CSV table of C-alpha atoms (C1' of nucleotides) in Angstrom, one decimal:
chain,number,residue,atom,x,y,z
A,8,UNK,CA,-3.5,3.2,13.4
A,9,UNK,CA,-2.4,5.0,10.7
A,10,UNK,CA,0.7,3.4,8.3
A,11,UNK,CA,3.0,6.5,8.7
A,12,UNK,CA,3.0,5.9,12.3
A,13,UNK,CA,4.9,2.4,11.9
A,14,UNK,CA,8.2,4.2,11.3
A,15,UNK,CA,8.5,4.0,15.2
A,16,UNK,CA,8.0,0.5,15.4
A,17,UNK,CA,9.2,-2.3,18.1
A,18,UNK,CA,9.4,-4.0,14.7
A,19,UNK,CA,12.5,-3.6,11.9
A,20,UNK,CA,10.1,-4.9,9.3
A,21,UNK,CA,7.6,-2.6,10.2
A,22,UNK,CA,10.1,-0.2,10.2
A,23,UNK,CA,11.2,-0.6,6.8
A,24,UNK,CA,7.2,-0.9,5.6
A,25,UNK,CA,6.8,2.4,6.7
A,26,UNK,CA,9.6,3.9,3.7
A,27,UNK,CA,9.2,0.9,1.3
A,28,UNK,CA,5.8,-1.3,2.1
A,29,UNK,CA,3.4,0.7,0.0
A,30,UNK,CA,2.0,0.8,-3.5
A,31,UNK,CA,5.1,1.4,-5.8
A,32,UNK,CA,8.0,2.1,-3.7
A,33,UNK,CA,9.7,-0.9,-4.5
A,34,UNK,CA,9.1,-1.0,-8.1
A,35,UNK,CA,10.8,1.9,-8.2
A,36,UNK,CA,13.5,0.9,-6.6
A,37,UNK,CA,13.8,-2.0,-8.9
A,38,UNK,CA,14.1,0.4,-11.9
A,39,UNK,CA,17.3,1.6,-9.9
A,40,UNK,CA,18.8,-1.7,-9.9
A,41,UNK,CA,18.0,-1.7,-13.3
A,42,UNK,CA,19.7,1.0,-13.8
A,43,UNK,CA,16.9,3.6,-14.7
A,44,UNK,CA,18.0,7.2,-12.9
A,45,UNK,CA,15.3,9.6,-14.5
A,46,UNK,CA,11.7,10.7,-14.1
A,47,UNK,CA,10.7,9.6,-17.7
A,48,UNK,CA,12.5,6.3,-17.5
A,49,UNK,CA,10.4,5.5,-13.9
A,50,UNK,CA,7.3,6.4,-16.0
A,51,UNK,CA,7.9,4.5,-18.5
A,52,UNK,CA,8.5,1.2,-17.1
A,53,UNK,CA,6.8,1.2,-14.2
A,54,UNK,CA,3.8,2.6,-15.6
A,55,UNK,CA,2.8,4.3,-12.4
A,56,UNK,CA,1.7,8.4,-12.6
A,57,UNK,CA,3.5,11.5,-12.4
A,58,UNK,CA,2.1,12.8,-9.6
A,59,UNK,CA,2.7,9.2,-7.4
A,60,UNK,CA,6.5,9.0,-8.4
A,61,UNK,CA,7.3,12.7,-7.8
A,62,UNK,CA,5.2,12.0,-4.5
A,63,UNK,CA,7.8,8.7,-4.2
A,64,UNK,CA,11.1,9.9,-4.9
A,65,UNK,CA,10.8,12.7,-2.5
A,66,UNK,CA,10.3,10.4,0.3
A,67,UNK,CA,13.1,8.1,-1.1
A,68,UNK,CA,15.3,11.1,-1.1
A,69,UNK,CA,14.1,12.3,2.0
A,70,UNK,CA,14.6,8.9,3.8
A,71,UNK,CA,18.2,8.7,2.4
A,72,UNK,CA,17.7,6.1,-0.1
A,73,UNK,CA,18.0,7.6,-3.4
A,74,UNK,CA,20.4,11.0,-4.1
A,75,UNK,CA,18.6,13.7,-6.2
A,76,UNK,CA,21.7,15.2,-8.3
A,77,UNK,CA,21.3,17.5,-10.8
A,78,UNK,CA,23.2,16.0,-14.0
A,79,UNK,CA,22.3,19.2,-16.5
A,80,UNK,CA,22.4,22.5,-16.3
A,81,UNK,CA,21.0,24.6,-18.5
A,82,UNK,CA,17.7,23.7,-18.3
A,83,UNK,CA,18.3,22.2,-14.4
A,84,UNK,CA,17.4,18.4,-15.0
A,85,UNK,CA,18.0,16.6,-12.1
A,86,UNK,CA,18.1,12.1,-11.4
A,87,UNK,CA,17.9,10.1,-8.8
A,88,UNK,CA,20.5,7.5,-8.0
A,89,UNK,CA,20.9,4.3,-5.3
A,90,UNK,CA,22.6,5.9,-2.1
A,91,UNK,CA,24.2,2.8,0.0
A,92,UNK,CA,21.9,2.4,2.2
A,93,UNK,CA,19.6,2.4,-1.2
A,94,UNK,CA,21.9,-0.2,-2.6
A,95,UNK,CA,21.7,-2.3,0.2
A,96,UNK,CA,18.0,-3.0,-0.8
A,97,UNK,CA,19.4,-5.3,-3.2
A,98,UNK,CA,18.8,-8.9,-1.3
A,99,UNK,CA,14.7,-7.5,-0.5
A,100,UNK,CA,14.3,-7.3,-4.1
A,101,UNK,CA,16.1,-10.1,-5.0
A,102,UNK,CA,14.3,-12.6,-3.0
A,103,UNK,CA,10.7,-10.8,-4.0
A,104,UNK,CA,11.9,-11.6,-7.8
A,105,UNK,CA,13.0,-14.7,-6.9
A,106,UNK,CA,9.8,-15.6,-5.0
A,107,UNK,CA,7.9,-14.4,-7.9
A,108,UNK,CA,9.5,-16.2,-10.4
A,109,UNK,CA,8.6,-19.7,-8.8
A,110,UNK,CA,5.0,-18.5,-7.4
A,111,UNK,CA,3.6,-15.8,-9.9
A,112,UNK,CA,4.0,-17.4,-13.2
A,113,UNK,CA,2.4,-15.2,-16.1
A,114,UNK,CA,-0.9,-16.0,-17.8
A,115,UNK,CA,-0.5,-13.1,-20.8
A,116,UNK,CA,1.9,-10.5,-21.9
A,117,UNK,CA,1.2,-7.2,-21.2
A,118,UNK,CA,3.0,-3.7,-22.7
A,119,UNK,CA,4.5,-2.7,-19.1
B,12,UNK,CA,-2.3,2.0,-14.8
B,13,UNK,CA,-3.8,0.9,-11.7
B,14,UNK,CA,-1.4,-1.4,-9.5
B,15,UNK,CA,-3.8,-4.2,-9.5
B,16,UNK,CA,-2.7,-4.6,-13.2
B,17,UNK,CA,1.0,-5.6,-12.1
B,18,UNK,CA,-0.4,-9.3,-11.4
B,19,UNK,CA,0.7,-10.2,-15.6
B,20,UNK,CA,3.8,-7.8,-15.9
B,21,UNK,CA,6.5,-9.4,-17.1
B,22,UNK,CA,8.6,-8.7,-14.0
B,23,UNK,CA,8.7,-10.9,-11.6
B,24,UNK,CA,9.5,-8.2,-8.5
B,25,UNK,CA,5.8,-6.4,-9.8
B,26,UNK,CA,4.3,-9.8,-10.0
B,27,UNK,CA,5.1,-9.9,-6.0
B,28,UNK,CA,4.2,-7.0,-5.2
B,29,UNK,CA,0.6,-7.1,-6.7
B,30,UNK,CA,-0.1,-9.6,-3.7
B,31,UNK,CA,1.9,-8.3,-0.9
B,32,UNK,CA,3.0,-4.9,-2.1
B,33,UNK,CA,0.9,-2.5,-0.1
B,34,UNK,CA,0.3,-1.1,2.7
B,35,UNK,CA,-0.3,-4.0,5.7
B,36,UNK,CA,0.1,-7.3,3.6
B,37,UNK,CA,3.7,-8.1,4.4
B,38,UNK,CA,3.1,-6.8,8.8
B,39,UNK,CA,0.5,-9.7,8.3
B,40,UNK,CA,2.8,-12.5,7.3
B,41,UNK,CA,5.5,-11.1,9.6
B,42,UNK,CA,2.6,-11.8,12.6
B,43,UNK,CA,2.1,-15.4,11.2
B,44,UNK,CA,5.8,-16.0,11.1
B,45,UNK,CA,5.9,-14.9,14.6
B,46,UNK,CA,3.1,-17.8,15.3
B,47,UNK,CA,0.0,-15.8,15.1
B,48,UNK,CA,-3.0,-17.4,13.0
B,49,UNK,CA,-6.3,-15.1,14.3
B,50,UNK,CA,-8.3,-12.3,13.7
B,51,UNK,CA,-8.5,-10.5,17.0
B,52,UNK,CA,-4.4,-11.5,16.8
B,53,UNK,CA,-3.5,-9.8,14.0
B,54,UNK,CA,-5.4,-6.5,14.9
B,55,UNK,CA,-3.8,-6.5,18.0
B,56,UNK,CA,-0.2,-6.6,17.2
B,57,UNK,CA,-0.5,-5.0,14.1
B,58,UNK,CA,-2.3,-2.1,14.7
B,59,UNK,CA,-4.2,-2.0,11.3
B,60,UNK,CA,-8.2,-1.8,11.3
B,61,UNK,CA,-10.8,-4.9,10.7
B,62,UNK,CA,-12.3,-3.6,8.1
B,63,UNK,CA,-8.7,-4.0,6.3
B,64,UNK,CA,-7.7,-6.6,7.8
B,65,UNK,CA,-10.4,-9.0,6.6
B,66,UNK,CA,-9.9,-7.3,3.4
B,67,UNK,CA,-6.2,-8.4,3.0
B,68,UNK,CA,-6.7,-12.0,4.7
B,69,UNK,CA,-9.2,-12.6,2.1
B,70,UNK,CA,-7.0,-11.7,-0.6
B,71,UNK,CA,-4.2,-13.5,0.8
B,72,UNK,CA,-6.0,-16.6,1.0
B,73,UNK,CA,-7.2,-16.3,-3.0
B,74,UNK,CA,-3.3,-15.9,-3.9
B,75,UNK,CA,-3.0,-19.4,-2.4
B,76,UNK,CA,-0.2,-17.2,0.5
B,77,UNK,CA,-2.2,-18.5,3.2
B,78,UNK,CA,-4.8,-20.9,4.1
B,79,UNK,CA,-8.0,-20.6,6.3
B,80,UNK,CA,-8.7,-23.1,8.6
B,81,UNK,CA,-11.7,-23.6,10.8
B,82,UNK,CA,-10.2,-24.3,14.4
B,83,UNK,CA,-13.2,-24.1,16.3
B,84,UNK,CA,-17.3,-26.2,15.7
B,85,UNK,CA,-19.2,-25.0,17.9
B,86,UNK,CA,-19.2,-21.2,17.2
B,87,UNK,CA,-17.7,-21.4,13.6
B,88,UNK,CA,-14.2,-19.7,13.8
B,89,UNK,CA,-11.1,-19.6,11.4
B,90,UNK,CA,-8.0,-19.1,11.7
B,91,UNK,CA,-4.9,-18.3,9.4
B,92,UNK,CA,-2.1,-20.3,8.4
B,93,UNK,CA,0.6,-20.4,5.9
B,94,UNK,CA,1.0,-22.2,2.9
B,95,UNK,CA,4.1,-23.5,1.5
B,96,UNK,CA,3.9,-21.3,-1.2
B,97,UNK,CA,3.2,-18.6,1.9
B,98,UNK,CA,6.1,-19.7,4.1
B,99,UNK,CA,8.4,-19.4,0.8
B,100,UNK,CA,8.3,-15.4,1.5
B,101,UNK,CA,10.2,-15.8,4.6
B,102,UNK,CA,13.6,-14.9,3.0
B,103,UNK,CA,11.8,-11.5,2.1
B,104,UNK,CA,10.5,-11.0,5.6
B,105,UNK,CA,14.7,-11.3,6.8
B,106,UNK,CA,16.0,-9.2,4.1
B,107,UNK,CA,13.1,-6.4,5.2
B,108,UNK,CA,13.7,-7.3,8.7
B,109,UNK,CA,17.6,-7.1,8.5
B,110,UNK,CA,17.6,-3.7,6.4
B,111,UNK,CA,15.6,-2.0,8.8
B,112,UNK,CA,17.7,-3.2,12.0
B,113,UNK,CA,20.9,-1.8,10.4
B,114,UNK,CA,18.9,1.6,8.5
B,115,UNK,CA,15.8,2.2,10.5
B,116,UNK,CA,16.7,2.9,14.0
B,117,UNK,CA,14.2,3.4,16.7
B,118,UNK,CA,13.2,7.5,17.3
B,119,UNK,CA,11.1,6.9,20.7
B,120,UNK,CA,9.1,3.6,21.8
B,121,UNK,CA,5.2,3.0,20.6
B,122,UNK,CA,2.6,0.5,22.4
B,123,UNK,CA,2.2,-1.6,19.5
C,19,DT,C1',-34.0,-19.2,30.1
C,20,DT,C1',-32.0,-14.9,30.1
C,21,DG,C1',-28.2,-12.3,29.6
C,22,DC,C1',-23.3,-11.5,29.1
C,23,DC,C1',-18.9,-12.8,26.8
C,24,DA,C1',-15.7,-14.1,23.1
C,25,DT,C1',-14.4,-14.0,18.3
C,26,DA,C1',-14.7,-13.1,13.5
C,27,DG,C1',-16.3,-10.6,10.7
C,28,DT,C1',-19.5,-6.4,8.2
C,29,DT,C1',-21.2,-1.7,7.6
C,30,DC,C1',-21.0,3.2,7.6
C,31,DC,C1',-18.9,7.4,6.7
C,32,DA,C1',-15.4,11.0,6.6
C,33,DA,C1',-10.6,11.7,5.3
C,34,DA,C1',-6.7,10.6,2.7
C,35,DA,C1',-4.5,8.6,-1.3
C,36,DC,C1',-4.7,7.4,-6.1
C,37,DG,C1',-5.2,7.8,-11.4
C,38,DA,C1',-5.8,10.3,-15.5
C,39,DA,C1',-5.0,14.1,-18.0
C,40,DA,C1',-3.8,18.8,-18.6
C,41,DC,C1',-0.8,22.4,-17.4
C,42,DT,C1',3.9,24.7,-16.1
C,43,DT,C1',8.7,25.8,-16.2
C,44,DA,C1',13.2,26.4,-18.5
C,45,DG,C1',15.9,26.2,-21.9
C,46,DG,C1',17.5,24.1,-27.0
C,47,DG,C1',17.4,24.1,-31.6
C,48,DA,C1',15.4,24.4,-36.4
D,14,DT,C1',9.2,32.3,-33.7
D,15,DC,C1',7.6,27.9,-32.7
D,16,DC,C1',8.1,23.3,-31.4
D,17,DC,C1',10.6,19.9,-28.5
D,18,DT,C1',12.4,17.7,-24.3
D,19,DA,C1',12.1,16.7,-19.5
D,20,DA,C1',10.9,17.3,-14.7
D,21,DG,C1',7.7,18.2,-12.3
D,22,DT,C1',2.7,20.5,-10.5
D,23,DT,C1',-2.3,21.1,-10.6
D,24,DT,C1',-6.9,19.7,-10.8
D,25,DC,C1',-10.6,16.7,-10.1
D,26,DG,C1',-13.3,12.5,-9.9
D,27,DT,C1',-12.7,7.7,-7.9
D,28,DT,C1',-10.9,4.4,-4.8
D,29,DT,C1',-8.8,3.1,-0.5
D,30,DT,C1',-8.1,3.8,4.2
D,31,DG,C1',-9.2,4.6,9.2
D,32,DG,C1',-12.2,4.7,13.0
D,33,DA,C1',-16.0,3.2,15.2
D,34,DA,C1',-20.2,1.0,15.7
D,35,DC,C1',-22.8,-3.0,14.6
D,36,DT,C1',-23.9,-8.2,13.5
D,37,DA,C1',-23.7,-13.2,14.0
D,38,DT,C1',-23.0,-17.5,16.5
D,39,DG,C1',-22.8,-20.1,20.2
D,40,DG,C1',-20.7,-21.0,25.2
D,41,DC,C1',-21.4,-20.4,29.8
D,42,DA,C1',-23.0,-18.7,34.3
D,43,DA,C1',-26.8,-17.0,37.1
DNA sequence: TTGCCATAGTTCCAAAACGAAACTTAGGGA
DNA sequence: TCCCTAAGTTTCGTTTTGGAACTATGGCAA
């Protein structure tokens, strides 16, 4: 069975896996929380690729989450902001930093 | 930077997700929430392949998340079961589970 | 004692996703 | 005119995934 298919699951964690359970999705989303709204910004601190968070934020946009909004014209520049349904991500996160926190200490600093 | 490398990032929500942040990790601890410990168990109501599956419960087991137990002299067999550390991520299963109940609703009905 | 069954994997291979780096597009400003 | 910023897109080699078949170990029944 392929991953895409679980968006049709008996299962509402399954169901969110299928927009959120994947390689980067979430840190992503974290940025948002973070306050981060551009393309550079997710590059920077997530350290992840071009080509995976254009890939990314087009589903997040697509499944309603984040809100693509142009903030410059002149040369079109466009963002990416929480919708509610985005914002309402905020306890997931939460308890994945908080679980992390307690069971994922850090053994060296890194740049990211 | 490959996502492996999020293991020593200095946030906590990336330190999470380097253990269950892709793509079947977290539909396996939902199954042993629901009381599910084996193999043949796991492929079943999941949906995901063997080849991944021991993949991911070996990795799971490494990160301390769950533990494998042998259930079974005779033929040697193991099964799965949580640690403490592992049972800790059940706020994270609810918050997944109670997002997609209120934002994910179900299209059409799948076997698994 | 032979042969089938259950269960937990492993192996193989093709297809899809990922990662790195270069390239593109559309103005701004010196 | 030329370089800069910023949001992507393209290309291509590598890694991961998905599907299916195969292996290993012993129980049990004929």
């Amino acid at each position: 069975m392929k991953w895409t298919e679980l968006s049709d699951n008996w299962c509402p964690v399954a169901r969110t896996l299928s927009i959120v359970g994947d390689r980067w999705t979430l840190l992503i989303l974290r940025d948002c929380f973070l306050g981060l709204s551009r393309f550079e910004q997710f590059i920077e601190s997530s350290g992840m690729t071009r080509h995976i968070l254009a890939e990314r934020l087009k589903r997040l946009v697509e499944a309603g989450i984040l809100e693509r909004r142009l903030y410059s014209d002149g040369p079109k520049r466009y963002d990416y902001v929480l919708t509610d349904k985005g914002q309402e991500l905020a306890p997931a996160l939460m308890t994945l930093k908080d679980w992390g926190k307690k069971h994922m200490p850090v053994r060296r600093a890194t740049s990211a």
